[in-house]
Coordinates of C-alpha atoms in Angstrom, one line a residue:
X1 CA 64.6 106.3 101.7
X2 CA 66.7 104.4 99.4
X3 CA 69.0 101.7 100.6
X4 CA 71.5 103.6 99.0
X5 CA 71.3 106.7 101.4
X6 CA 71.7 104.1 104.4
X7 CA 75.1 102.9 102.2
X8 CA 76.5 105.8 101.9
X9 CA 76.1 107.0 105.4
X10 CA 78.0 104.4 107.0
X11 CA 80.5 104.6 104.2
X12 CA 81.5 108.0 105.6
X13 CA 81.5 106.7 109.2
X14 CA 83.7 103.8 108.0
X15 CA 85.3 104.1 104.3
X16 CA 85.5 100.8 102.1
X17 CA 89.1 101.4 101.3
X18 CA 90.0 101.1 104.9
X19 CA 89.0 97.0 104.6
X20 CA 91.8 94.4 105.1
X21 CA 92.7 92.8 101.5
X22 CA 91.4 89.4 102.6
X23 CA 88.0 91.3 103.7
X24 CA 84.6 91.5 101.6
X25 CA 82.8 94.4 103.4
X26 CA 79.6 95.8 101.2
X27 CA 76.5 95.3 99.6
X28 CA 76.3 91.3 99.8
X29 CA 72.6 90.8 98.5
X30 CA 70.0 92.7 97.5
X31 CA 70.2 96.3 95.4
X32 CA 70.7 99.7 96.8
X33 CA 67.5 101.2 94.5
X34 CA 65.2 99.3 97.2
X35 CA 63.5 101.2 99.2
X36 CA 64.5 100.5 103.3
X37 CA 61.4 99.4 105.5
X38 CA 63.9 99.0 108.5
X39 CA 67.6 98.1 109.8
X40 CA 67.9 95.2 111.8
X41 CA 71.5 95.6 113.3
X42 CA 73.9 92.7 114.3
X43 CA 77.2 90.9 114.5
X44 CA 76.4 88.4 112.3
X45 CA 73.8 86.9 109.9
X46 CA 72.2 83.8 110.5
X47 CA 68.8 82.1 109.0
X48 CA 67.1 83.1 112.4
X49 CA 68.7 86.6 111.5
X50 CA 67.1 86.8 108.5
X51 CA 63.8 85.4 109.8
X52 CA 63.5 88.2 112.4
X53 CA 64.0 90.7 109.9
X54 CA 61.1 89.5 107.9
X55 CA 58.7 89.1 111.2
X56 CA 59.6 92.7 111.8
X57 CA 58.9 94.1 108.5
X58 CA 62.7 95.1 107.5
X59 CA 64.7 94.1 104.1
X60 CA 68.6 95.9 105.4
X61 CA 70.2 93.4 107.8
X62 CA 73.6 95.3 108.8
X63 CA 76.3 93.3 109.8
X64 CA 79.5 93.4 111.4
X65 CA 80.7 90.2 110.2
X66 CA 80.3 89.3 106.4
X67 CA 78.2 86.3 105.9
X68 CA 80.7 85.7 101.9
X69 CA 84.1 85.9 102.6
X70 CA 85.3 83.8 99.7
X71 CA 83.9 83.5 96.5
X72 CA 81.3 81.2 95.6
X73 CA 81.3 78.7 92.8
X74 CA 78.0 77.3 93.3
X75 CA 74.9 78.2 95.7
X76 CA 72.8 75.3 95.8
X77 CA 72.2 75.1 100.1
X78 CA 74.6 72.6 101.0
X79 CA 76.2 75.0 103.4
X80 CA 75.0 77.3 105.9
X81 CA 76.2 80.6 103.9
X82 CA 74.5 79.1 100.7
X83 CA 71.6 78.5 102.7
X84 CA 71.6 81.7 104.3
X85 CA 71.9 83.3 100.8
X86 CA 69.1 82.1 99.5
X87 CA 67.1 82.6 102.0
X88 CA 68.1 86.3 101.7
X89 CA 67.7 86.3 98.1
X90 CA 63.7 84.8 98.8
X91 CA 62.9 87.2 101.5
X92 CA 64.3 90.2 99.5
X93 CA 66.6 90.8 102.3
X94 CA 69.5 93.0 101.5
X95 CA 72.7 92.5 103.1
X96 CA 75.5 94.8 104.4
X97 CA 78.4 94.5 106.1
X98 CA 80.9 96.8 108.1
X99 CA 83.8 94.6 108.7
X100 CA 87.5 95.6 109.1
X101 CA 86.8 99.0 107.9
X102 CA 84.6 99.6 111.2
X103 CA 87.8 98.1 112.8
X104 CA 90.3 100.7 111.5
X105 CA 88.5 103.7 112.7
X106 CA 89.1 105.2 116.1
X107 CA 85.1 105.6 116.5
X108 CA 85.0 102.0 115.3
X109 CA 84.5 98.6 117.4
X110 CA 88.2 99.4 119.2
X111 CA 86.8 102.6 120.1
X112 CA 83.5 101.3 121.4
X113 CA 85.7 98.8 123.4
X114 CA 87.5 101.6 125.4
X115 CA 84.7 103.7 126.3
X116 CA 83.1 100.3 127.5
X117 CA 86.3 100.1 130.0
X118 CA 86.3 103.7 130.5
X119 CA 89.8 104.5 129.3
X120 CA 91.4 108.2 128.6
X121 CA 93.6 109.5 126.0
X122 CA 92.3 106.7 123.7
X123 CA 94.8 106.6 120.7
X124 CA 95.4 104.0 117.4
X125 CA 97.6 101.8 118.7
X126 CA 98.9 100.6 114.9
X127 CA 98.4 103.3 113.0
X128 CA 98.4 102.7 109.2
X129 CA 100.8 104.5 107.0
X130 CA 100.4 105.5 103.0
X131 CA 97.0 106.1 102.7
X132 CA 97.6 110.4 103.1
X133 CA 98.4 112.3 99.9
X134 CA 99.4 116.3 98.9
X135 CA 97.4 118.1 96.1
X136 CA 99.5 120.7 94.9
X137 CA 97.2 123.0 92.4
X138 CA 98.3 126.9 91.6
X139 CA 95.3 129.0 91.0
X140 CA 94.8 132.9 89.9
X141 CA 94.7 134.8 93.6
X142 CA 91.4 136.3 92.7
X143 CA 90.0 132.5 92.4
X144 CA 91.9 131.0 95.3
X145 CA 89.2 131.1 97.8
X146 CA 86.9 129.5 95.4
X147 CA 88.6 126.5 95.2
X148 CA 90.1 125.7 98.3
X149 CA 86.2 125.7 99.8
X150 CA 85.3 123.5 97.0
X151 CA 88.6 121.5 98.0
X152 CA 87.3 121.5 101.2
X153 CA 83.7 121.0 100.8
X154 CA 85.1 117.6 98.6
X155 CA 86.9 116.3 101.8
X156 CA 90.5 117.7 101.6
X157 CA 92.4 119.6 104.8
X158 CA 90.8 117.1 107.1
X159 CA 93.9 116.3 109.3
X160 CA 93.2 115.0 113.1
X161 CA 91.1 117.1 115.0
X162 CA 91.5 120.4 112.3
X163 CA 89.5 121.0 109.2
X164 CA 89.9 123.3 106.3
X165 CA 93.8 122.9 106.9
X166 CA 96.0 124.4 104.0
X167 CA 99.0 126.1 102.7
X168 CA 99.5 128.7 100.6
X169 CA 102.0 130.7 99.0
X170 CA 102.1 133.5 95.9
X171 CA 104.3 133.1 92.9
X172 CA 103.9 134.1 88.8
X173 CA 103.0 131.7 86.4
X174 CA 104.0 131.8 83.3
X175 CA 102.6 130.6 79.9
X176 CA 101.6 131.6 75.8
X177 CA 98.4 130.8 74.5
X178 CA 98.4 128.4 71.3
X179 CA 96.4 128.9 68.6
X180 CA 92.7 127.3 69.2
X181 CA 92.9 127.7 73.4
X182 CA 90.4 129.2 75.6
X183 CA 93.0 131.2 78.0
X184 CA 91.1 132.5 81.0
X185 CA 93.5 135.2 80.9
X186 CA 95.7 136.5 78.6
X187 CA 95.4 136.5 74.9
X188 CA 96.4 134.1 72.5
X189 CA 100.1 134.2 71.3
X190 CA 101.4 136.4 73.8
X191 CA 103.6 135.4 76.6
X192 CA 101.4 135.9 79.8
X193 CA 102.3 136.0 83.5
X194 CA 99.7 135.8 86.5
X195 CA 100.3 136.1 90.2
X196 CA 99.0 132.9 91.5
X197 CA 98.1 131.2 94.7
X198 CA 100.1 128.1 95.4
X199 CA 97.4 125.9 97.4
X200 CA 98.4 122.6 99.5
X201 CA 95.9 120.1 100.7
X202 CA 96.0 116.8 102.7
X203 CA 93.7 114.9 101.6
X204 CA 93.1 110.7 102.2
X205 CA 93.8 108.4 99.2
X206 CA 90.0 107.0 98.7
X207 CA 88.7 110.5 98.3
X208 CA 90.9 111.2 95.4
X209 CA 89.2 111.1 92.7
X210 CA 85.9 113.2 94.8
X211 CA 88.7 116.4 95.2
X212 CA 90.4 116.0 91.8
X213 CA 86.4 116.5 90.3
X214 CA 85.6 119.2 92.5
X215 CA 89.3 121.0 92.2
X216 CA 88.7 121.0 87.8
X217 CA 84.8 121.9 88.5
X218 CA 86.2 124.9 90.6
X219 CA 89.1 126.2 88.8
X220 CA 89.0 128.8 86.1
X221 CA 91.8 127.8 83.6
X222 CA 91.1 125.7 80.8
X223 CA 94.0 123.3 82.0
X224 CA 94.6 122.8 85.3
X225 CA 98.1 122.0 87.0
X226 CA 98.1 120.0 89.7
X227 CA 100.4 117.5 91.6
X228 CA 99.4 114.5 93.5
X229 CA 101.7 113.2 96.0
X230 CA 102.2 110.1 97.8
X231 CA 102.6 110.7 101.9
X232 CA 104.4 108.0 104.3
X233 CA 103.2 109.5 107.2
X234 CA 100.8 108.0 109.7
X235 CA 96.9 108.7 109.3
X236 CA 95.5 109.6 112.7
X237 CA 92.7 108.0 113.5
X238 CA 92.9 105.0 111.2
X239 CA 94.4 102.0 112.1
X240 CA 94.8 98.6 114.2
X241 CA 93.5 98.5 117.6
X242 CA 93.9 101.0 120.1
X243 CA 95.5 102.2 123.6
X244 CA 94.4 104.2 126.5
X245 CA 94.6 104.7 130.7
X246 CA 91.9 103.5 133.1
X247 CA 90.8 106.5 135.3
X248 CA 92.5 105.0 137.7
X249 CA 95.0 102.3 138.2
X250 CA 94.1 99.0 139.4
X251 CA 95.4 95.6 140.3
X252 CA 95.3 92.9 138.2
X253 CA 92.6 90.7 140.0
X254 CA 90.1 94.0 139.7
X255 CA 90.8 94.8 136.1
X256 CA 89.8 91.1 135.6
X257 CA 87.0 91.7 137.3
X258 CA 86.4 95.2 135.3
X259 CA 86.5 93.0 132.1
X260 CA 84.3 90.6 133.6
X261 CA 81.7 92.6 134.4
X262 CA 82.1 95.1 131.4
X263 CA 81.5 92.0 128.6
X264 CA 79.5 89.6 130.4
X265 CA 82.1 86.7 130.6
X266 CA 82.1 83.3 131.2
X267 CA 85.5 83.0 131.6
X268 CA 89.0 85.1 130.3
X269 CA 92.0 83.0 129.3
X270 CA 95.3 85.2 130.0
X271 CA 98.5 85.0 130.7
X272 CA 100.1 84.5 134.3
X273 CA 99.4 87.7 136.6
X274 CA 102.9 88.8 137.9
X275 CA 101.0 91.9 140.6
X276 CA 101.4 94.4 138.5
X277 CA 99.2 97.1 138.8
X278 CA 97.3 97.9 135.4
X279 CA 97.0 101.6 134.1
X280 CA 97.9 101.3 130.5
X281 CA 95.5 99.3 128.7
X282 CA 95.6 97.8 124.8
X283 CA 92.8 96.3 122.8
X284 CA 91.5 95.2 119.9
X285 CA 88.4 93.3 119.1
X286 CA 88.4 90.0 117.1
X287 CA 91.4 88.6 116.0
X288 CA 94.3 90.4 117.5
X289 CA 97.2 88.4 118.1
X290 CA 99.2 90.2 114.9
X291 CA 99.2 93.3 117.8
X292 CA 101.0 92.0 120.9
X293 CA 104.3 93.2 119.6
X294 CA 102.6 96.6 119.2
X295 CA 101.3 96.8 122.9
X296 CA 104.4 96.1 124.1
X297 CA 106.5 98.6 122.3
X298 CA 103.8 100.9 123.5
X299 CA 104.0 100.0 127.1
X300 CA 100.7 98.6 127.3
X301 CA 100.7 96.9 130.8
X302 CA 97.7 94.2 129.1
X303 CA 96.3 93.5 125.7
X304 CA 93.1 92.4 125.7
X305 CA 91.5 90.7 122.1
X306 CA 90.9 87.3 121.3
X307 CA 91.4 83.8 119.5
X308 CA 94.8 84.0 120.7
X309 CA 97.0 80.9 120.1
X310 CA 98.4 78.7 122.5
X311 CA 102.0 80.0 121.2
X312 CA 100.9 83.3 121.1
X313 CA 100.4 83.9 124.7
X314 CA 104.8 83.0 125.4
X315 CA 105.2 86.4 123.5
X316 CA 103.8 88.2 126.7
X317 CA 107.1 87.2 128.0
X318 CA 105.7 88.3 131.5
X319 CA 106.4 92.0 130.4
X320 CA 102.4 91.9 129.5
X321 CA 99.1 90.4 130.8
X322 CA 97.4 89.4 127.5
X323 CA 93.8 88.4 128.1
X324 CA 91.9 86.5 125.9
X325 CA 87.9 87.2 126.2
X326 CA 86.4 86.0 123.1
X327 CA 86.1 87.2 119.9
X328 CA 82.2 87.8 120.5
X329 CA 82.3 88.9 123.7
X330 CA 85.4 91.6 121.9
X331 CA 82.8 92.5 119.0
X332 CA 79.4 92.3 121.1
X333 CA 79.0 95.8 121.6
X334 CA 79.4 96.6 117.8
X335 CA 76.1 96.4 117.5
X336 CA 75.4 99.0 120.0
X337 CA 77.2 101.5 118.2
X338 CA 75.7 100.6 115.0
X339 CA 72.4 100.8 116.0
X340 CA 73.4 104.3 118.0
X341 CA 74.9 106.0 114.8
X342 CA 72.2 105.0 112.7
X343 CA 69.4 105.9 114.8
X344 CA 71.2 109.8 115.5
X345 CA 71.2 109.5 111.6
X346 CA 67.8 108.5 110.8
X347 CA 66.2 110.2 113.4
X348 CA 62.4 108.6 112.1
X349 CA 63.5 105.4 110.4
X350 CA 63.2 102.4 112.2
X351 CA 66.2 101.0 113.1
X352 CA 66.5 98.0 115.7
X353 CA 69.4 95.7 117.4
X354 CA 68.9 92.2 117.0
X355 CA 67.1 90.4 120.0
X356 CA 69.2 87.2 119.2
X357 CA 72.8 86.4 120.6
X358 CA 74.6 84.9 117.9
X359 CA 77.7 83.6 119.5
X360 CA 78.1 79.9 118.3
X361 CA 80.8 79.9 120.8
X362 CA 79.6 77.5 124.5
X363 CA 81.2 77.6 127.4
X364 CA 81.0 74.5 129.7
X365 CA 82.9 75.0 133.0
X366 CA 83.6 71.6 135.6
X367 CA 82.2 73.2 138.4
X368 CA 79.0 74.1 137.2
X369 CA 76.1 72.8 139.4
X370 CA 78.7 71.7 141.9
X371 CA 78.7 72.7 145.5
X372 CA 82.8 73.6 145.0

């Protein structure tokens, strides 16, 4: 198996396109031609990282975290990322990461999040807006089922939880023949009209050009008409963090404590607790302090993410508990579901989660040790 097949696997569970502008998700070292011995899964890449993957035989290390987020003008070790780069490039290590992408999907790292909590009716809380287009295409009726499959089979009239989702409608076309054309129908010079199938498809922006090729591969005429048309509306299932409802309410100390024991943690900064009780919960792993408007206009009763500013946390405004937990502790878990997917995947490929914490992140609290 080709690293390559490993590439384009998660690259249908998470799409490139879907990666913030300042993001570098990808292929970061080695080629996809090599041949995988193993996955070693993590957060992020480090030189122990790397070393582990070569003491267990693997050259894939895929990350969450992307070890080159700005470009390089020179790699000669001075840093740890220049380090860490050659020490990829010596071992024959390849490196990928799944970054913002994995973080825009509702099966993603939010997702992962709420099933950790156990929340219902989990939903995007920001979904993103402008990446759905219409192909418009008018095809003879007797072809019409030929090429919506092929439509289909290329990605389009995927739209929530439905599949295979189109409209159609029958009009006449109209058209002559010039000298030197190939008409599928018709004959040359002659004014022709054909009762055709008008055929609609929703179809997301980064599988474009995919359905375009399969929609000229499919279609009979020698031209084909077809529009393509920019959509405002929101994608579902693709966005910025995400919202849903405990099983069952709870008060603020034992939602704490639910957090607590759900992520391990040393300690959760947050914002004063009012005793409200807590059924309406918003998250988002990482860096999410761009979403606290969001929760609140959604009614979220906390937000929980992390690296939260000092200034950040006045916007709570006591109409929300925002709880800060860490941006590991928020992303831990990504691994996890890495591992998961690609093991249901490659069902005899060896594929293993990194026996190393990576957090560079200490906690030291004043009453450790003390008798307090």
């Amino acid at each position: 198996m080709n690293i390559a097949d490993i590439i384009q696997y998660l690259e249908t569970v998470a799409p490139k396109p879907l990666q913030a502008d300042y993001d570098n998700a990808g292929l970061l070292t080695g080629s996809q031609q090599w041949e995988c011995s193993g996955i070693l899964v993590c957060l992020d890449v480090t030189e122990d990282i790397l070393n582990e993957a070569e003491q267990k035989g693997f050259n894939l290390v895929v990350a969450h975290h992307p070890i080159i987020f700005k470009g390089l003008k020179k790699i000669t070790g001075n840093s740890f990322v220049e380090r860490i780069i050659i020490s990829a490039i010596k071992k024959n290590i390849a490196i990928y990461a799944i970054h913002t992408n994995l973080d825009s999907v509702i099966a993603g790292v939010n997702g992962e999040i709420a099933h950790r909590l156990g929340l219902q009716g989990v939903t995007i809380l920001q979904p993103v807006k402008g990446f759905l287009k219409k192909l418009v295409t008018f095809v003879p009726k007797s072809h019409a089922d030929k090429v919506r499959e092929a439509l289909f089979n290329a990605g389009a009239g995927n739209f929530s939880q439905y599949e295979q989702v189109s409209f159609n409608s029958t009009g006449t076309g109209t058209f002559t023949a010039k000298p030197g054309a190939q008409p599928f129908v018709g004959n040359i010079g002659q004014a022709h009209r054909e009762e055709e199938t008008r055929i609609e498809v929703i179809m997301q922006g980064y599988d474009q050009d995919d359905i375009v090729k399969a929609l000229l591969s499919s279609h009979p005429y020698q031209e084909v008409a077809y529009d393509i048309i920019s959509l405002y509306n929101e994608t579902p299932g693709i966005g910025s963090g995400v919202i849903g409802t405990l099983s069952q309410p709870l008060d603020e100390n034992s939602f704490m404590k639910l957090l607590v024991k759900c992520f391990d943690l040393k300690v959760v900064r947050h914002t004063k607790l009012s005793g409200k009780t807590i059924n309406r919960v918003a998250v988002c792993g990482g860096s999410g302090s761009f979403l606290i408007q969001k929760a609140l206009q959604s009614k979220a009763d906390v937000f929980v993410s992390a690296d939260i500013k000092y200034h950040d946390f006045f916007e709570a405004d006591n109409r929300i508990i925002i709880a800060d937990i860490g941006h590991y502790e928020s992303e831990q878990y990504t691994s996890d579901l890495l591992t998961r997917l690609l093991r249901g995947k490659f069902l005899s490929f060896a594929v293993q989660k990194t026996d190393l914490n990576t957090n560079p992140v200490e906690y030291f609290l004043k009453n450790w040790g003390l008798n307090t």
